[in-house]
PDB file of C-alpha atoms in Angstrom:
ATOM      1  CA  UNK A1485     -12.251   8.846 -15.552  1.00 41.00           C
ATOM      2  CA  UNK A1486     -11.221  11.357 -12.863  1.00 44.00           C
ATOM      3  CA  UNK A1487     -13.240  14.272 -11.317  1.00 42.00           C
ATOM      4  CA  UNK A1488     -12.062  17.266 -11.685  1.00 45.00           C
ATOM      5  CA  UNK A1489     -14.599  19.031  -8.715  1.00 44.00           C
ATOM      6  CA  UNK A1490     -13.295  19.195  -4.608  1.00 54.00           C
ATOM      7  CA  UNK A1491     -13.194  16.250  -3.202  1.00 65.00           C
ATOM      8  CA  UNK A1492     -16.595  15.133  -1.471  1.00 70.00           C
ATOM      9  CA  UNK A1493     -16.465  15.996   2.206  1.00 74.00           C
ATOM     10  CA  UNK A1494     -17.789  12.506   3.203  1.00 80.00           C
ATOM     11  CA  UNK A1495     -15.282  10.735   1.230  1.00 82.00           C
ATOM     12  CA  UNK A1496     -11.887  12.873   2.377  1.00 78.00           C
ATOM     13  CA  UNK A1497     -13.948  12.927   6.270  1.00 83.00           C
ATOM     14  CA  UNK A1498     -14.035   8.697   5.893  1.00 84.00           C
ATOM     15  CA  UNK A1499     -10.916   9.091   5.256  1.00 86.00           C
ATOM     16  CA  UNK A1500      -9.155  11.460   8.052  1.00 86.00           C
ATOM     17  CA  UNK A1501     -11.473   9.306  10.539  1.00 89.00           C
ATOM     18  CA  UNK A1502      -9.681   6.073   9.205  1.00 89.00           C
ATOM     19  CA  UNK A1503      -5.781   5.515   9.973  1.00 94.00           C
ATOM     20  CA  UNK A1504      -4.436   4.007   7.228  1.00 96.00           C
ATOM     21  CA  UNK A1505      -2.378   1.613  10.166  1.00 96.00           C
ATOM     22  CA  UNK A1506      -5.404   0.431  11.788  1.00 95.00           C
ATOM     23  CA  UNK A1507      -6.953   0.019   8.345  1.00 95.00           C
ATOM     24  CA  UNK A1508      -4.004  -1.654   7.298  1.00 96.00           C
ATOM     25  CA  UNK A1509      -3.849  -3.901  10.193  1.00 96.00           C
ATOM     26  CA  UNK A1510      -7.324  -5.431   9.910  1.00 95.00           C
ATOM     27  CA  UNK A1511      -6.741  -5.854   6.219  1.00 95.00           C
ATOM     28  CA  UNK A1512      -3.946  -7.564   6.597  1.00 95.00           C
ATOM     29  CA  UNK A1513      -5.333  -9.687   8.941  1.00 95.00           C
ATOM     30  CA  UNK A1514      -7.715 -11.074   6.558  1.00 94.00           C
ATOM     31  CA  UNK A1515      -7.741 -14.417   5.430  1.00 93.00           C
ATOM     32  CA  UNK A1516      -5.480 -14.960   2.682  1.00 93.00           C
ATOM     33  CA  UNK A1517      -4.417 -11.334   2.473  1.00 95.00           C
ATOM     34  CA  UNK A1518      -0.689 -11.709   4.178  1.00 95.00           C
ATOM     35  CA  UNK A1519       0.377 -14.674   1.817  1.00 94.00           C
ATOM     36  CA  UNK A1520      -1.211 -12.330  -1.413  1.00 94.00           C
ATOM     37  CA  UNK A1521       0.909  -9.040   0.168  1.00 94.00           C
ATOM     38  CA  UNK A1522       4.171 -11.339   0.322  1.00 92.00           C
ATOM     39  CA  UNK A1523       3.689 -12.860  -3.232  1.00 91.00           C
ATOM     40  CA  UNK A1524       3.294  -9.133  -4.718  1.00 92.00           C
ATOM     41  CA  UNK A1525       6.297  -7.994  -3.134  1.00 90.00           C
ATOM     42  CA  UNK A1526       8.218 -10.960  -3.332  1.00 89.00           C
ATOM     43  CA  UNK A1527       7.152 -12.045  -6.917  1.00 87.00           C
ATOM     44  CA  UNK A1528       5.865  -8.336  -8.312  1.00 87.00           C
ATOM     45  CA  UNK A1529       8.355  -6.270  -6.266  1.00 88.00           C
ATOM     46  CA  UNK A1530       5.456  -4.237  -5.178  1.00 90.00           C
ATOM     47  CA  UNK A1531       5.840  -2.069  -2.057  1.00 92.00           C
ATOM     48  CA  UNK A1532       3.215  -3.934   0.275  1.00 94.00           C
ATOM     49  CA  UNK A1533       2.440  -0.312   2.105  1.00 95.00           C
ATOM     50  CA  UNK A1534       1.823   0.897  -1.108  1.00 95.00           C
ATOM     51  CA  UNK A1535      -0.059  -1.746  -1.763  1.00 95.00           C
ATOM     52  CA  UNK A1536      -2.730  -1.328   1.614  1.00 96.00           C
ATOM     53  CA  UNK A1537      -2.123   2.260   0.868  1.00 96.00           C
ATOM     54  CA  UNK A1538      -4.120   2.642  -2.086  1.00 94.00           C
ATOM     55  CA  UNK A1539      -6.684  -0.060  -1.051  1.00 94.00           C
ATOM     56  CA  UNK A1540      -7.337   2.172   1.996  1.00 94.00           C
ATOM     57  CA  UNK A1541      -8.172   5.277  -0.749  1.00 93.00           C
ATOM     58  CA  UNK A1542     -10.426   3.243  -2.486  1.00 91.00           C
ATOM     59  CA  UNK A1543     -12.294   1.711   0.053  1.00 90.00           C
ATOM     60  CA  UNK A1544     -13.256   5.954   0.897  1.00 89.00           C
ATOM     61  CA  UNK A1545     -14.318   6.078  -2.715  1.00 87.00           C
ATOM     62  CA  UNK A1546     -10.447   7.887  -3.329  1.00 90.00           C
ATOM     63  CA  UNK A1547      -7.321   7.611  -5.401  1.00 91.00           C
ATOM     64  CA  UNK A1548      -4.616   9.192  -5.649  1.00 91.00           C
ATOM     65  CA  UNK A1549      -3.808  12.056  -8.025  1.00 88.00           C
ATOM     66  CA  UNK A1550      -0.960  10.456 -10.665  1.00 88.00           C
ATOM     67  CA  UNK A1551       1.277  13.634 -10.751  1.00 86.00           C
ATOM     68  CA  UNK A1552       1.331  14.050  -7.014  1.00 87.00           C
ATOM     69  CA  UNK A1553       1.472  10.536  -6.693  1.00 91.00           C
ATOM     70  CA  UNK A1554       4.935  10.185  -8.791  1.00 89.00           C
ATOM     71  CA  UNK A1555       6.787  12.097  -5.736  1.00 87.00           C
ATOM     72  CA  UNK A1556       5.642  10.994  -2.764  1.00 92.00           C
ATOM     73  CA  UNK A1557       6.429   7.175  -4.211  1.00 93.00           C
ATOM     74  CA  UNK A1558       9.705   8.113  -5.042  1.00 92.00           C
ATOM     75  CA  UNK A1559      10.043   9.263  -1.048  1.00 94.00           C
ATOM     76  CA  UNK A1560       8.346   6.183   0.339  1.00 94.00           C
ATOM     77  CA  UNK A1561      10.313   3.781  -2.144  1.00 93.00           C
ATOM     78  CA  UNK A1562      13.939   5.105  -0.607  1.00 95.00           C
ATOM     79  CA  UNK A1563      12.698   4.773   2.907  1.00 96.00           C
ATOM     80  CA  UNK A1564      11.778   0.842   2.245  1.00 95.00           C
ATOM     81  CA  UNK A1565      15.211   0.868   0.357  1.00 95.00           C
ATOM     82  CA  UNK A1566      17.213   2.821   2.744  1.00 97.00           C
ATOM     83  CA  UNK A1567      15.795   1.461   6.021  1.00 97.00           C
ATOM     84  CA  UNK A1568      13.370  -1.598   5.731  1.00 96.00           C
ATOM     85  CA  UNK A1569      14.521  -3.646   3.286  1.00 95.00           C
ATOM     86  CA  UNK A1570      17.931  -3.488   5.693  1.00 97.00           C
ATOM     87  CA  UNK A1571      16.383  -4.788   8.565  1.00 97.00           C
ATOM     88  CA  UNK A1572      14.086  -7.244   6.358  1.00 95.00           C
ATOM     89  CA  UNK A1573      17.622  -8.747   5.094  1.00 96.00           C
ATOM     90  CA  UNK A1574      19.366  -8.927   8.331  1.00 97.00           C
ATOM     91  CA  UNK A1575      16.500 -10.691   9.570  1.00 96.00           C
ATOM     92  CA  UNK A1576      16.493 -13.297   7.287  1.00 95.00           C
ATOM     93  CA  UNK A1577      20.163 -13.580   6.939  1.00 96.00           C
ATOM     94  CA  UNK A1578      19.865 -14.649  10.710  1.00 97.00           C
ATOM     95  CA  UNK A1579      17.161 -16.769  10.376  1.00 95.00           C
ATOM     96  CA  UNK A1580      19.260 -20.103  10.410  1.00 94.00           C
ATOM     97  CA  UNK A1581      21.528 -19.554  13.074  1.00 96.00           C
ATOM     98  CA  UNK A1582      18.521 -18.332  15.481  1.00 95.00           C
ATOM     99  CA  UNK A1583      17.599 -21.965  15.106  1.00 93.00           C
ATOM    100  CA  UNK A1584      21.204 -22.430  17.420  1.00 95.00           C
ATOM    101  CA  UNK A1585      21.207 -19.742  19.143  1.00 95.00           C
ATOM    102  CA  UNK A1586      18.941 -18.342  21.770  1.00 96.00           C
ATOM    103  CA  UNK A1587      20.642 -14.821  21.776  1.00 97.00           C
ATOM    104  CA  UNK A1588      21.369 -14.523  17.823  1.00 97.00           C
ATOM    105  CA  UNK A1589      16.951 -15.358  18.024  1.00 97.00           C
ATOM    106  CA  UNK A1590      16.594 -12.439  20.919  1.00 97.00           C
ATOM    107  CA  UNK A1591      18.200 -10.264  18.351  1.00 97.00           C
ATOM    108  CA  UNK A1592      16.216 -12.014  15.143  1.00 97.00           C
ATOM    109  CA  UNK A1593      13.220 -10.942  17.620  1.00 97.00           C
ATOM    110  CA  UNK A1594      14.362  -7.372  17.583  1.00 98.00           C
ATOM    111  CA  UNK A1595      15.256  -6.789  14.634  1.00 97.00           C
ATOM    112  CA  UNK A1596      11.789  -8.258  13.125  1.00 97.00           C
ATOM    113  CA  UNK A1597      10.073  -5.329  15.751  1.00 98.00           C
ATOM    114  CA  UNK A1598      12.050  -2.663  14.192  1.00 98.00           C
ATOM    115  CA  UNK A1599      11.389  -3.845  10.325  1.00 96.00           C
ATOM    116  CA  UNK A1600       7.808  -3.581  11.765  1.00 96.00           C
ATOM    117  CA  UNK A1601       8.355   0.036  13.192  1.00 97.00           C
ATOM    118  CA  UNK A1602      10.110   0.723   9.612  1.00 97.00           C
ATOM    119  CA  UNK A1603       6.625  -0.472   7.878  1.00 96.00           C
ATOM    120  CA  UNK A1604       4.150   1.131  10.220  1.00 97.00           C
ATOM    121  CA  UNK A1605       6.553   5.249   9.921  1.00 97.00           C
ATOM    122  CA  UNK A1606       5.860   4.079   5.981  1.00 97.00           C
ATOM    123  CA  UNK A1607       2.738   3.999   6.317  1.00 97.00           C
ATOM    124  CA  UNK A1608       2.054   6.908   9.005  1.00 97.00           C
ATOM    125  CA  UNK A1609       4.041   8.784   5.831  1.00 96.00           C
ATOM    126  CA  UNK A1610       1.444   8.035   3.367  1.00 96.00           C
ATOM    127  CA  UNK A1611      -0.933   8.808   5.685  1.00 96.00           C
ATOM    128  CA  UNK A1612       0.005  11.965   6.149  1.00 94.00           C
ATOM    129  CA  UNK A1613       0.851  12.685   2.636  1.00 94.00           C
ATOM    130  CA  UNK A1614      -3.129  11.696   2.007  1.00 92.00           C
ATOM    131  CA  UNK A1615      -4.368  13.813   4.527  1.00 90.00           C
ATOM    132  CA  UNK A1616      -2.129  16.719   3.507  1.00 87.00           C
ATOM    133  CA  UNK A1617      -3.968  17.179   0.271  1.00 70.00           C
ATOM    134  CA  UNK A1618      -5.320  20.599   0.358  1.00 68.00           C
ATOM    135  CA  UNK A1619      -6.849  22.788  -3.161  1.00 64.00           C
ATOM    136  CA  UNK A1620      -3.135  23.934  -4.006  1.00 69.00           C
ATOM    137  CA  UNK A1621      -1.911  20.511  -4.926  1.00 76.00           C
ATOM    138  CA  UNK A1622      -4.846  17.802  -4.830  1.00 83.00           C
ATOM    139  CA  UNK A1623      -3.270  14.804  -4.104  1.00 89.00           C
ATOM    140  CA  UNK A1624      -6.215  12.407  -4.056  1.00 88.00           C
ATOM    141  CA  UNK A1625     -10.002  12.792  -6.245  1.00 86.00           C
ATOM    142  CA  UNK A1626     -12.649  11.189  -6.132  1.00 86.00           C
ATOM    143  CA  UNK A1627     -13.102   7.844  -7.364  1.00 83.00           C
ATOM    144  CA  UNK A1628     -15.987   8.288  -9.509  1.00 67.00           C
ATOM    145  CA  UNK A1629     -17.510   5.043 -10.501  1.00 64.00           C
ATOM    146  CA  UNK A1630     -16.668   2.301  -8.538  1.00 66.00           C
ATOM    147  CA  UNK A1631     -14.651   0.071 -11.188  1.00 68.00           C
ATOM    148  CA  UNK A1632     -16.441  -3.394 -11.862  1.00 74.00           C
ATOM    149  CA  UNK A1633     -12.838  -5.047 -11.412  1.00 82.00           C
ATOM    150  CA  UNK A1634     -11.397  -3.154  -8.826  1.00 86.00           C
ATOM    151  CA  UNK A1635      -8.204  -5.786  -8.798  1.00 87.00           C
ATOM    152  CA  UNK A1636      -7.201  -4.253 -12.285  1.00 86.00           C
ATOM    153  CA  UNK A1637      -8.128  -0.908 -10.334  1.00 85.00           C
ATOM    154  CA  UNK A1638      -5.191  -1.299  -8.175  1.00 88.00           C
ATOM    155  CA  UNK A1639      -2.705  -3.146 -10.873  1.00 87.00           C
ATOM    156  CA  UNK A1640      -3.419   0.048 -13.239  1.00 85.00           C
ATOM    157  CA  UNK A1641      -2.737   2.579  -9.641  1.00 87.00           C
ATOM    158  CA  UNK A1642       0.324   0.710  -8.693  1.00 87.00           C
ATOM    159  CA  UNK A1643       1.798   0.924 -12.047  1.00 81.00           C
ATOM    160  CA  UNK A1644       0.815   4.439 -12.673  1.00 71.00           C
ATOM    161  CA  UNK A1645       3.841   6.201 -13.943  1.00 60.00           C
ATOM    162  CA  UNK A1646       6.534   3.243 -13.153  1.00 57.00           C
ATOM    163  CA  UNK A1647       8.812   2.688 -15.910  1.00 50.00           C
ATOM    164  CA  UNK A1648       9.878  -0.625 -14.211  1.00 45.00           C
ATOM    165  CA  UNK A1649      10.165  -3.815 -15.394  1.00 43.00           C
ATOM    166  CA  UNK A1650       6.561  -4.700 -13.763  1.00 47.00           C
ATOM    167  CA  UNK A1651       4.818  -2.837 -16.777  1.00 44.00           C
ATOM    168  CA  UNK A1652       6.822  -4.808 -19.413  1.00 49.00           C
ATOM    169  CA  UNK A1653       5.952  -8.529 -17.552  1.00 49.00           C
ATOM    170  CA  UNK A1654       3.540 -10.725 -19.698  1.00 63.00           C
ATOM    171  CA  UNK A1655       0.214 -11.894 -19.101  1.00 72.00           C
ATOM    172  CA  UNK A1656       0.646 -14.329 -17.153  1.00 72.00           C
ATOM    173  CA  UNK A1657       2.612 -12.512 -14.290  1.00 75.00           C
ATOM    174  CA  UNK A1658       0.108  -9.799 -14.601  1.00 77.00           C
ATOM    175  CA  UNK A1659      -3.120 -12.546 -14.010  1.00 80.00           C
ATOM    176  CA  UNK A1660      -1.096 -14.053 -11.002  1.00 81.00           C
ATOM    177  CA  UNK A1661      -0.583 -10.235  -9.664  1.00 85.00           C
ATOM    178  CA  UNK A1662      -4.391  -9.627 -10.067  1.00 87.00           C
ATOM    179  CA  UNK A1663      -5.292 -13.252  -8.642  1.00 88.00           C
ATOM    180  CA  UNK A1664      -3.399 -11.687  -5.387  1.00 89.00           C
ATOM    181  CA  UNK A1665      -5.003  -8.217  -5.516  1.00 91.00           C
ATOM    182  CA  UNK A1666      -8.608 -10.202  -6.219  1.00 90.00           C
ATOM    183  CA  UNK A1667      -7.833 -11.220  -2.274  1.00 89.00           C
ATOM    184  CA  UNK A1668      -7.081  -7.814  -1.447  1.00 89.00           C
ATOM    185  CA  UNK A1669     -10.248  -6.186  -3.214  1.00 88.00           C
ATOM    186  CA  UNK A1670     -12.853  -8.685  -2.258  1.00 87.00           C
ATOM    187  CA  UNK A1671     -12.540  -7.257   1.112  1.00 85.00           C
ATOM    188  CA  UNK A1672     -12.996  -4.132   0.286  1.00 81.00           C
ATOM    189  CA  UNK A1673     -16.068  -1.667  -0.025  1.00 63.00           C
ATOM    190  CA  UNK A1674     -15.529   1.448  -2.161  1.00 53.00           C
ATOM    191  CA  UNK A1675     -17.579   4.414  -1.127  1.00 46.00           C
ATOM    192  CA  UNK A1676     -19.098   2.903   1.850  1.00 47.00           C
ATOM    193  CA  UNK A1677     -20.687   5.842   3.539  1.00 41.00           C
ATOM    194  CA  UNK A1678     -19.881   8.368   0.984  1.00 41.00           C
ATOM    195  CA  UNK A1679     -22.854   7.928  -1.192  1.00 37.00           C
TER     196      UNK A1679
END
């Protein structure tokens, strides 16, 4: 169920006092959370700063509006396509000869810092995107009752209007997906000071 009033102050104020990078950081940092990020975009083909993206909404007692949403994923999906996914394959194409090489690791190294610039002007982009939301196009509401399984939450927001194969995938990819965003939402506490 969605709520159709303006956004609560506290919630969006959480929010624009939160960067999503620093947010995304300490998440990440979690135990248990980097190995369930890798297996959702390895296995799931989920984008992972999608993925911290919309845990950071919720844990402001937010989501994002669906209609808005459907845009600005499109965007963020061509710049992992277009730029990070690039580096993330050269990287890992060079992976066996760094073993043998000292320089071909130097530029492993280097590369590996610049798919990690590539994630972090992702997420700065969804960021902004979040904070741009103003009364002429909402782009995140109110959560407005905290879901009593908020892994399913994020399955059902990072499947929102995705006619991929993700939405066709039987039960048992699905329960492995939610097993991984179980580690994810465990960690996190939806409308924590915006009560």
């Amino acid at each position: 169920m969605r709520d159709s009033n303006t956004l609560d102050s506290t919630r969006l104020q959480r929010l624009q006092q939160t960067p999503l990078w620093d947010f995304a950081l300490t998440l990440y940092a979690t135990p248990g959370v980097e190995a369930a990020c890798l297996k959702l975009q390895d296995e799931a083909g989920l984008d992972v700063c999608e993925v911290l993206f919309h845990c950071w909404l919720y844990s402001c007692g937010l989501e994002a509006e669906p209609k808005a949403l459907a845009s600005q994923r499109e965007q963020r999906c061509l710049w992992q396509c277009q730029v990070t996914e690039v580096l993330r394959g050269l990287r890992q194409d060079l992976k066996a000869s760094a073993s043998e090489s000292e320089s071909v690791k130097a530029l492993r190294e280097t590369i590996k810092q610049a798919e990690l610039m590539a994630e972090r002007e992702n997420i700065q982009r969804w960021q902004a995107w979040a904070w741009a939301s103003s009364s002429d196009e909402q782009r995140v509401v109110n959560v407005v009752e905290k879901s009593p399984d908020a892994a399913k939450w994020l399955l059902n927001q990072l499947l929102l209007d995705q006619g991929s194969h993700q939405a066709e995938d039987g039960t048992k990819e699905k329960n492995e997906w939610l097993c991984s965003l179980q580690t994810l939402t465990c960690q996190l506490d939806p409308h924590q000071g915006a009560r």
